[in-house]
Amino acid sequence: MSATDFWNEYQARTQETAIYPGQGSSTGAIYVSLGLAGESGELCEQVKKMMRDDGNALMPERAEKLKGELGDVLWYLARAARELKLDLSEIVSEPPSDELRHGIPGMGTPTGLAYTALTLFKCASRFGDEVCAIVFFDGHDAASPAPMLTDVFYVANLFARQLDVSLEDVATANREKLLSRKDRGVLGGSGSQR
């Protein structure tokens, strides 16, 4: 399966676990923007815990938690593209912004992982800011949010590389996790309610 086909299929299949309000409306766009920023923040939390609790070393258990959070980021990325009526394959095939083309300092080090997580959060927040400008201010002075999703994908891919995993594998594992929760009737649960 080509990368284009994979990401379009992944995006389509996220509908199986999409239970949020306002799909296809401004409410849905705001919802997924909040989710994208929130999951990026949870990824940052796991990196912070790596620094504090794991002696700044990437332990296998922490790497699994990071992959899980990264999978949640990908789910919201796919839903955000859907809310904007974009194919995810368009987002992932575009080059990142000039700001990101210089790369991430310290790639492969704990500091590089932290910088990448913070950059991912920044890109997700910028996307949300533009969606808010479109929804609340009728697009006045808003940039197209599509390139910001491209940046989210690009940085997510850099993060995955540091975990030595492909984004396709992360997306597949996330989908399986969410389908398992759906089958158990706990898709909307949290913590021990899952």
Coordinates of C-alpha atoms in Angstrom, one line a residue:
M1 CA 0.0 0.0 0.0
S2 CA 1.4 3.4 -0.9
A3 CA 1.8 6.1 1.7
T4 CA -0.9 8.1 0.1
D5 CA -3.3 5.2 0.3
F6 CA -2.3 4.4 3.9
W7 CA -3.0 7.9 5.2
N8 CA -6.3 8.3 3.3
E9 CA -7.5 4.9 4.6
Y10 CA -6.3 5.8 8.1
Q11 CA -8.2 9.1 8.0
A12 CA -11.4 7.4 6.7
R13 CA -11.2 4.7 9.4
T14 CA -10.9 7.3 12.2
Q15 CA -14.6 7.8 11.7
E16 CA -15.2 4.4 13.3
T17 CA -14.1 5.9 16.7
A18 CA -15.1 9.5 16.2
I19 CA -17.7 10.3 18.9
Y20 CA -17.2 14.0 19.3
P21 CA -19.9 16.8 19.0
G22 CA -20.4 18.9 15.9
Q23 CA -18.7 16.8 13.3
G24 CA -18.6 18.8 10.0
S25 CA -19.3 22.1 11.7
S26 CA -17.3 24.8 13.4
T27 CA -17.9 23.0 16.8
G28 CA -16.2 19.9 15.4
A29 CA -13.2 22.0 14.1
I30 CA -12.8 23.6 17.5
Y31 CA -13.1 20.2 19.2
V32 CA -10.4 18.5 17.2
S33 CA -8.2 21.6 17.5
L34 CA -8.4 21.3 21.3
G35 CA -7.8 17.6 21.1
L36 CA -4.7 18.1 18.9
A37 CA -3.2 20.6 21.3
G38 CA -4.2 18.5 24.3
E39 CA -2.6 15.3 23.1
S40 CA 0.5 17.3 22.1
G41 CA 0.6 18.6 25.7
E42 CA 0.3 15.0 27.0
L43 CA 3.2 14.0 24.9
C44 CA 5.2 16.9 26.5
E45 CA 4.1 15.6 29.9
Q46 CA 5.6 12.2 29.2
V47 CA 8.9 13.8 28.1
K48 CA 8.9 15.8 31.3
K49 CA 8.3 12.6 33.3
M50 CA 11.2 11.0 31.4
M51 CA 13.4 13.8 32.5
R52 CA 12.2 13.8 36.1
D53 CA 11.5 10.1 36.8
D54 CA 13.7 8.2 34.4
G55 CA 17.0 10.2 34.8
N56 CA 16.5 11.8 31.4
A57 CA 16.8 8.3 29.8
L58 CA 14.3 6.9 27.4
M59 CA 13.2 3.7 29.2
P60 CA 11.1 1.1 27.2
E61 CA 8.0 1.8 29.3
R62 CA 8.2 5.5 28.7
A63 CA 8.8 4.9 25.0
E64 CA 5.6 2.9 24.8
K65 CA 3.7 5.7 26.6
L66 CA 5.1 8.2 24.2
K67 CA 4.1 6.1 21.2
G68 CA 0.6 6.0 22.6
E69 CA 0.4 9.8 23.0
L70 CA 1.8 10.2 19.5
G71 CA -0.9 7.9 18.2
D72 CA -3.5 10.1 19.8
V73 CA -1.9 13.2 18.1
L74 CA -2.2 11.4 14.8
W75 CA -5.9 10.6 15.3
Y76 CA -6.7 14.2 16.0
L77 CA -4.5 15.3 13.1
A78 CA -6.5 13.0 10.8
R79 CA -9.8 14.3 12.2
A80 CA -8.6 17.9 11.9
A81 CA -7.9 17.4 8.2
R82 CA -11.3 15.8 7.8
E83 CA -13.0 18.8 9.5
L84 CA -11.2 21.0 7.0
K85 CA -12.4 18.7 4.2
L86 CA -8.8 17.8 3.3
D87 CA -7.3 14.4 2.4
L88 CA -4.7 13.5 5.0
S89 CA -2.5 12.4 2.1
E90 CA -2.4 16.0 0.9
I91 CA -1.2 17.1 4.4
V92 CA 1.5 14.5 4.7
S93 CA 2.9 15.0 1.2
E94 CA 3.5 18.7 1.5
P95 CA 6.9 20.1 2.6
P96 CA 7.0 21.7 6.1
S97 CA 7.3 25.4 6.7
D98 CA 10.6 27.2 6.2
E99 CA 10.9 27.5 10.0
L100 CA 11.1 23.7 10.4
R101 CA 13.3 22.9 7.4
H102 CA 16.4 23.6 9.4
G103 CA 15.6 20.5 11.5
I104 CA 15.4 19.9 15.2
P105 CA 18.5 20.5 17.3
G106 CA 19.8 17.5 19.3
M107 CA 17.9 14.8 17.4
G108 CA 18.4 11.5 19.1
T109 CA 19.1 12.9 22.5
P110 CA 16.8 13.5 25.5
T111 CA 17.1 17.2 24.9
G112 CA 16.2 16.7 21.2
L113 CA 13.2 14.7 22.2
A114 CA 12.1 17.5 24.5
Y115 CA 12.6 20.1 21.8
T116 CA 10.6 18.0 19.3
A117 CA 7.7 17.6 21.8
L118 CA 7.6 21.3 22.5
T119 CA 7.8 22.1 18.7
L120 CA 4.9 19.7 18.1
F121 CA 2.8 21.4 20.8
K122 CA 3.7 24.8 19.2
C123 CA 2.6 23.6 15.8
A124 CA -0.7 22.2 17.1
S125 CA -1.4 25.4 19.0
R126 CA -0.8 27.5 15.9
F127 CA -3.2 25.3 14.0
G128 CA -5.8 25.8 16.8
D129 CA -5.2 29.6 16.7
E130 CA -5.9 29.7 13.0
V131 CA -9.0 27.6 13.3
C132 CA -10.3 30.0 16.0
A133 CA -9.6 32.9 13.7
I134 CA -11.7 31.3 11.0
V135 CA -14.5 30.3 13.3
F136 CA -14.8 33.3 15.6
F137 CA -13.6 36.1 13.3
D138 CA -14.9 34.9 9.9
G139 CA -11.4 34.2 8.8
H140 CA -10.2 37.8 9.1
D141 CA -6.4 37.8 8.9
A142 CA -6.4 34.0 9.2
A143 CA -3.8 32.0 7.4
S144 CA -4.8 28.7 5.9
P145 CA -4.5 26.1 8.6
A146 CA -3.6 23.3 6.2
P147 CA 0.2 24.1 6.2
M148 CA 0.1 24.1 10.0
L149 CA -1.2 20.5 9.9
T150 CA 1.6 19.7 7.5
D151 CA 4.0 21.0 10.2
V152 CA 2.3 18.9 12.9
F153 CA 2.8 15.8 10.7
Y154 CA 6.4 16.7 9.9
V155 CA 7.3 17.1 13.6
A156 CA 5.4 14.0 14.6
N157 CA 7.4 12.1 12.1
L158 CA 10.7 13.5 13.6
F159 CA 9.4 12.5 17.0
A160 CA 8.7 8.9 15.8
R161 CA 12.1 8.7 14.3
Q162 CA 13.6 9.4 17.7
L163 CA 11.5 6.5 19.1
D164 CA 12.7 4.3 16.3
V165 CA 9.2 3.6 15.0
S166 CA 7.3 4.5 11.9
L167 CA 4.3 6.8 12.0
E168 CA 2.3 4.2 10.1
D169 CA 3.0 1.7 12.9
V170 CA 2.0 4.3 15.5
A171 CA -1.2 5.1 13.7
T172 CA -2.1 1.4 13.3
A173 CA -1.5 0.7 17.0
N174 CA -3.6 3.7 17.9
R175 CA -6.5 2.5 15.7
E176 CA -6.4 -0.9 17.3
K177 CA -6.4 0.6 20.8
L178 CA -9.4 2.7 20.0
L179 CA -11.3 -0.1 18.3
S180 CA -10.6 -2.3 21.4
R181 CA -12.1 0.4 23.6
K182 CA -15.1 0.8 21.3
D183 CA -15.7 -3.0 21.4
R184 CA -15.6 -2.9 25.2
G185 CA -17.9 0.1 25.3
V186 CA -15.4 2.4 27.0
L187 CA -14.3 4.6 24.0
G188 CA -15.2 7.8 25.9
G189 CA -13.8 6.6 29.2
S190 CA -10.7 7.9 30.9
G191 CA -8.1 6.5 33.3
S192 CA -9.2 3.3 35.0
Q193 CA -12.6 3.6 33.2
R194 CA -11.0 2.1 30.1

